[in-house]
Short mmCIF file of C-alpha atoms in Angstrom, two decimals:
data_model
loop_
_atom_site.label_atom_id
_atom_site.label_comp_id
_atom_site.label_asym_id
_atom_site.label_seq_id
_atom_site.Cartn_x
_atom_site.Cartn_y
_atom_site.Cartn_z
CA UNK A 5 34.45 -61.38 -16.36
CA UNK A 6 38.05 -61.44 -15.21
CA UNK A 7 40.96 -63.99 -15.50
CA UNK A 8 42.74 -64.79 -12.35
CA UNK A 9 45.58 -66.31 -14.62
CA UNK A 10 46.71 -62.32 -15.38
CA UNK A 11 48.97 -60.41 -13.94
CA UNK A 12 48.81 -58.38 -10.51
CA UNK A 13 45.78 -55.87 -10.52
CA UNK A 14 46.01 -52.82 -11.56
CA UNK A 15 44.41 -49.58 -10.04
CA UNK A 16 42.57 -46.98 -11.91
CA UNK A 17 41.88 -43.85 -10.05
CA UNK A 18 39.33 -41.31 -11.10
CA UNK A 19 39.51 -37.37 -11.44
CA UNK A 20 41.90 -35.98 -8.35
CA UNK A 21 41.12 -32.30 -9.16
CA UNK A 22 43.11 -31.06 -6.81
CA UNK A 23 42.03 -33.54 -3.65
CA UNK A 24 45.52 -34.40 -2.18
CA UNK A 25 43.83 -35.68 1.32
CA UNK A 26 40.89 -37.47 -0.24
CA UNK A 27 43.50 -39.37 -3.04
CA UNK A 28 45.98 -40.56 -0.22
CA UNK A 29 42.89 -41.69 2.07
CA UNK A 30 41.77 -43.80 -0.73
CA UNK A 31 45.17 -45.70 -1.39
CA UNK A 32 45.30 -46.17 1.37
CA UNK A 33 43.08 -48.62 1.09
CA UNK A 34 44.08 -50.84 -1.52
CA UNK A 35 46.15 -53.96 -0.27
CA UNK A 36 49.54 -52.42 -1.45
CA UNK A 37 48.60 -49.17 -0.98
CA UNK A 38 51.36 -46.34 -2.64
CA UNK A 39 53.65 -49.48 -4.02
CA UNK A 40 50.35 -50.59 -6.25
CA UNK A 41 50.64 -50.37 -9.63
CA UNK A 42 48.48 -46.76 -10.11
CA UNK A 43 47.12 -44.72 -13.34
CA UNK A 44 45.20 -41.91 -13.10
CA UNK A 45 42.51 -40.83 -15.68
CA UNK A 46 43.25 -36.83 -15.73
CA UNK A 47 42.10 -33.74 -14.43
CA UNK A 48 44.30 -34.03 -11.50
CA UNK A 49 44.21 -30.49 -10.96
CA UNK A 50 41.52 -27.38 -10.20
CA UNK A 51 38.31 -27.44 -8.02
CA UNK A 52 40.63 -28.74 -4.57
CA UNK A 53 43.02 -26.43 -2.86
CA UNK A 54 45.71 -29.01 -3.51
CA UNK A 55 46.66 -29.15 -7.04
CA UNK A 56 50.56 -28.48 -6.48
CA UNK A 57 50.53 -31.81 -3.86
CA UNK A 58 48.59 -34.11 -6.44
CA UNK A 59 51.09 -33.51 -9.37
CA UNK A 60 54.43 -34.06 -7.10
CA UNK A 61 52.77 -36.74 -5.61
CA UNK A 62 51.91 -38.58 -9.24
CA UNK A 63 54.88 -37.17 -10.43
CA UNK A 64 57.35 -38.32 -7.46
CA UNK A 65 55.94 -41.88 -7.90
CA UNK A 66 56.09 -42.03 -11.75
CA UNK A 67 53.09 -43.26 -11.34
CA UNK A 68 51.20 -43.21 -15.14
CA UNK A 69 48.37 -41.01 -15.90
CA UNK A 70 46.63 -39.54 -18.79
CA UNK A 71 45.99 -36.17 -19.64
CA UNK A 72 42.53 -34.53 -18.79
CA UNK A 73 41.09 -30.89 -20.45
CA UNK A 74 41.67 -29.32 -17.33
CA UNK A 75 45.12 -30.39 -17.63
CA UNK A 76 44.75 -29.23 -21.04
CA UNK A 77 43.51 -26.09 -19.94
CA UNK A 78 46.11 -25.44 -17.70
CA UNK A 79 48.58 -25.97 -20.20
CA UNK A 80 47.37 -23.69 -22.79
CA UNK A 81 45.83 -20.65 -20.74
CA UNK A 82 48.73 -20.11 -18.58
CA UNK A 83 50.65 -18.58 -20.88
CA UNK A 84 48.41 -15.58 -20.41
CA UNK A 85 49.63 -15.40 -17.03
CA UNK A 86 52.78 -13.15 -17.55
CA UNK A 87 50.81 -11.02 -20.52
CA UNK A 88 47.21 -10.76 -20.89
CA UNK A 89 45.41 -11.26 -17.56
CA UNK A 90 42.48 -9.93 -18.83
CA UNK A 91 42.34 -13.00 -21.85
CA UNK A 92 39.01 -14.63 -21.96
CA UNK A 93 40.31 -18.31 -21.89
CA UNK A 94 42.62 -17.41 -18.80
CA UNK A 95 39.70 -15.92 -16.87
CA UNK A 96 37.34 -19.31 -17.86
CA UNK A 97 39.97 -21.42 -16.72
CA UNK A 98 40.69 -19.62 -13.30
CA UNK A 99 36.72 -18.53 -12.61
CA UNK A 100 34.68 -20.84 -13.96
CA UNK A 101 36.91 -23.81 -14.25
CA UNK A 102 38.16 -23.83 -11.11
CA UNK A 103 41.83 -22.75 -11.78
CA UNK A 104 42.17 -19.90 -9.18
CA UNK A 105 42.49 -22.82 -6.56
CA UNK A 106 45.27 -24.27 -8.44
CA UNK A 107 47.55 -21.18 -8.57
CA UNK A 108 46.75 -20.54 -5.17
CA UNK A 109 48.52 -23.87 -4.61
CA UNK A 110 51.89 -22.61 -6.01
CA UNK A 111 54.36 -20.85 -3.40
CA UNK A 112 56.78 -21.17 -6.27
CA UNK A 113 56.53 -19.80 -10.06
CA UNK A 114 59.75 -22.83 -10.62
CA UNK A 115 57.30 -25.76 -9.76
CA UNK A 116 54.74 -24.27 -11.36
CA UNK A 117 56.34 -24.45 -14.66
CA UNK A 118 57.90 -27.38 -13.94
CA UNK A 119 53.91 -29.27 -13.31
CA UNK A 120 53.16 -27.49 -16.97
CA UNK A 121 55.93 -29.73 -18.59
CA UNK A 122 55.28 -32.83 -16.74
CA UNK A 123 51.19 -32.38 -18.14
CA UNK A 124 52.57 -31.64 -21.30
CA UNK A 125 53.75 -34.81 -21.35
CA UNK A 126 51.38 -36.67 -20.46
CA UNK A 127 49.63 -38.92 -23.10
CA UNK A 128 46.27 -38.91 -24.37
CA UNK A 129 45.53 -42.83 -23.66
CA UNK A 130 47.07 -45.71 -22.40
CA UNK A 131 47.17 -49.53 -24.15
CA UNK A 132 48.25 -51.90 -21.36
CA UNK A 133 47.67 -54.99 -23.15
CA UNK A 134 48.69 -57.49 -20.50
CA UNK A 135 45.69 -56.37 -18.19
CA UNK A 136 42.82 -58.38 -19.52
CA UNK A 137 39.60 -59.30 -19.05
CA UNK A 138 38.69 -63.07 -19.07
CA UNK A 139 36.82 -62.51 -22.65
CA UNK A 140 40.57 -61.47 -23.75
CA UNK A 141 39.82 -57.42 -23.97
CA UNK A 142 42.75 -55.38 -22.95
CA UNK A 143 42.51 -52.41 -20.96
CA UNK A 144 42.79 -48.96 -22.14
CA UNK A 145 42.61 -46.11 -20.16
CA UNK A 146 41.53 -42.51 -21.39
CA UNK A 147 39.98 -39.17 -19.55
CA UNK A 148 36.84 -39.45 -21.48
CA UNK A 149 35.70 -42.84 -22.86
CA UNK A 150 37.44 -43.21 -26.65
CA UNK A 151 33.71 -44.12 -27.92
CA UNK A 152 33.49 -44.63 -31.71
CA UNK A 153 36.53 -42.55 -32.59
CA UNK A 154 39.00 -45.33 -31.16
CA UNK A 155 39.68 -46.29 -34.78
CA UNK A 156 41.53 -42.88 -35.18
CA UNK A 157 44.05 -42.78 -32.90
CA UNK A 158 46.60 -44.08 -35.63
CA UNK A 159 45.38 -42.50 -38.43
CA UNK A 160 47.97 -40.72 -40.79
CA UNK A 161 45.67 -37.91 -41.21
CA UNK A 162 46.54 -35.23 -38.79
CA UNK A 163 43.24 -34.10 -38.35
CA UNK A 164 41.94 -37.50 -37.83
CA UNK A 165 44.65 -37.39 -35.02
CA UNK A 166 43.32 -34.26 -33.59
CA UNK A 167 40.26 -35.20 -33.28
CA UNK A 168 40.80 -38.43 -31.46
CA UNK A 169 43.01 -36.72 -28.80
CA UNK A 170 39.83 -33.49 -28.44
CA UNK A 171 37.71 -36.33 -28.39
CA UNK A 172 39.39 -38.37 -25.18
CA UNK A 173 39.49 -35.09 -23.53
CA UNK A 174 36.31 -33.20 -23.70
CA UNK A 175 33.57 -35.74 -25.03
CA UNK A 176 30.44 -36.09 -22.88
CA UNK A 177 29.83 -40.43 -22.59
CA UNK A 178 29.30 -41.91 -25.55
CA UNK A 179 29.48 -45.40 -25.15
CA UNK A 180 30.52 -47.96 -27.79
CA UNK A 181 31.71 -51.31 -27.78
CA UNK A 182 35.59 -51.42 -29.04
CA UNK A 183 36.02 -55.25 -29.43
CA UNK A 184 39.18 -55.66 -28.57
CA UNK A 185 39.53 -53.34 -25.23
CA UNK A 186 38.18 -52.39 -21.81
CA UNK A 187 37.97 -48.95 -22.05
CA UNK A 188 38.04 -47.14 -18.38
CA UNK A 189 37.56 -43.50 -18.11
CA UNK A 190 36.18 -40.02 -16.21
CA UNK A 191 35.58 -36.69 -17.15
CA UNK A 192 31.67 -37.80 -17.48
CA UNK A 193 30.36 -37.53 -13.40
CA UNK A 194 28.07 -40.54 -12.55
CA UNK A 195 26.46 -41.42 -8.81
CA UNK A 196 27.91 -44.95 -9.11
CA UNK A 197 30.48 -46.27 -11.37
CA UNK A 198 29.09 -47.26 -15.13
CA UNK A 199 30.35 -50.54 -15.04
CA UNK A 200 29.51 -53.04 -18.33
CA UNK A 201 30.91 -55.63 -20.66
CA UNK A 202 33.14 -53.20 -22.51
CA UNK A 203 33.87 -50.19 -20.46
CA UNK A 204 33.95 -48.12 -16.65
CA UNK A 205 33.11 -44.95 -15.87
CA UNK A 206 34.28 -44.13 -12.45
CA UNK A 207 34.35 -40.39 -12.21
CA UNK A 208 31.86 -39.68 -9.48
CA UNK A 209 32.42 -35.88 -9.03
CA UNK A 210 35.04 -35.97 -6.02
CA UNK A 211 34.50 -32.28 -5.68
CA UNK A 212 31.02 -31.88 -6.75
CA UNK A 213 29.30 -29.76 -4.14
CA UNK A 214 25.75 -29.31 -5.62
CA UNK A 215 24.81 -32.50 -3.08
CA UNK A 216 20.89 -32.05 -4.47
CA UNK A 217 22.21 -33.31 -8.20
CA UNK A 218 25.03 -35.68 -7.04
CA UNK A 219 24.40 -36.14 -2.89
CA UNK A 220 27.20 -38.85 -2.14
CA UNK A 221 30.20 -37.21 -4.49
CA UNK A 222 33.41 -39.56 -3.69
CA UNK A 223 36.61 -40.22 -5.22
CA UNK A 224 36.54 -43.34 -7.27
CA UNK A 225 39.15 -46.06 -7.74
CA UNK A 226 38.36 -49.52 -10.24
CA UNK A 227 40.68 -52.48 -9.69
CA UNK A 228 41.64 -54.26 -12.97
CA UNK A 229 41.03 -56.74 -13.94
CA UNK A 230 38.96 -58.32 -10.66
CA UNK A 231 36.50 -55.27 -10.97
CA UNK A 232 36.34 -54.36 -7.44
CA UNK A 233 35.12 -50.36 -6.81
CA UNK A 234 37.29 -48.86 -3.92
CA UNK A 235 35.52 -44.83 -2.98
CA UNK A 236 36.32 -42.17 -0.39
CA UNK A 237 34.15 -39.24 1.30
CA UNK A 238 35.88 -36.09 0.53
CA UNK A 239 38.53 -35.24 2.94
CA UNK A 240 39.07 -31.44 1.80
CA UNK A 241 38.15 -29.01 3.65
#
């Protein structure tokens, strides 16, 4: 499936959510461990206790990632933070979502803000077209797989827009064959990465703790474009 003729692999990590011990334990293990070249597929925050130590460390090392809807969510509902605590959104996000763990991460309201602009910025998918598989498709990387919608993303109807980037971030798998690409992606758990011709999912639940649905939940990492899997046990406590 892969060309050995391509440039240096390339290391796709699956959702951190907040894992700062497990994420570092798994880099660990790749050959070039923090200088590899890294992208994260979103949701780097809630669930772990260590949300504020998985931004700065993405962050720190420029390292690219996408944006996930619990990014999203973080975004949007924590504006209700300085005037309507009682807001439904804010209280799905920080009960039910998983978001109390996040500000509990925060010592300081500065860095805080600061982690809301850097998600903000954060795209909603990522073409790197030198990364290629040996049939010639390119890799793209998105939080939830770009399915049938791909076709949208430069539309010059807005809502044709919008509904690409909702799409990336809160679809449930829908797999489709995009020609062209190698679409990897999380959001979606699985108990083994959902590896074929045309696409990867690799999210398999880092955090999960229902072990009777998902009983070996790890941290996921795909190597691109020689397809190795790299995982790691949770480390949290």
């Amino acid at each position: 499936m892969t060309n050995q003729n391509q440039v240096k692999n390339i290391y796709i990590i699956s959702d951190v959510h907040g894992c700062y011990k497990t994420l570092i334990a798994l880099i660990d293990q790749f050959p070039n461990k923090q200088n590899s070249k890294i992208v994260f597929v979103g949701d780097l925050i809630d669930k772990g206790k260590n949300t504020y130590d998985v931004i700065e460390f993405v962050k720190n090392n420029n390292y690219d990632c996408v944006i996930g809807n619990h990014d999203e969510m973080m975004v949007l509902y924590s504006q209700y933070l300085e005037n309507d605590r009682q807001h439904e959104d804010l209280k799905y996000w920080l009960f039910k979502c998983g978001g109390e763990a996040t500000l509990n991460s925060y010592s300081s309201q500065e860095k805080f803000y600061e982690h809301i602009e850097y998600l903000k910025s954060l795209p909603h998918y990522i073409e790197y077209k030198d990364y290629k598989t040996l049939d010639n498709r390119y890799l793209v990387v998105s939080h939830s797989t770009v399915g049938k919608m791909w076709n949208l993303r430069n539309s010059t109807n807005k809502d044709d827009v919008e509904e690409f980037n909702e799409f990336v971030k809160w679809s449930r798998w829908k797999n489709h064959d995009n020609e062209d690409i190698f679409n990897v992606y999380g959001h979606t758990i699985f108990q083994e990465p959902l590896l074929n011709d045309y696409s990867c999912g690799i999210d398999l639940g880092c955090f999960y703790q229902n072990k009777e649905k998902l009983p070996n939940p790890r941290l996921c990492a795909l190597e691109f474009p020689s397809m190795k899997i790299y995982t790691q046990n949770s480390l949290e406590n």
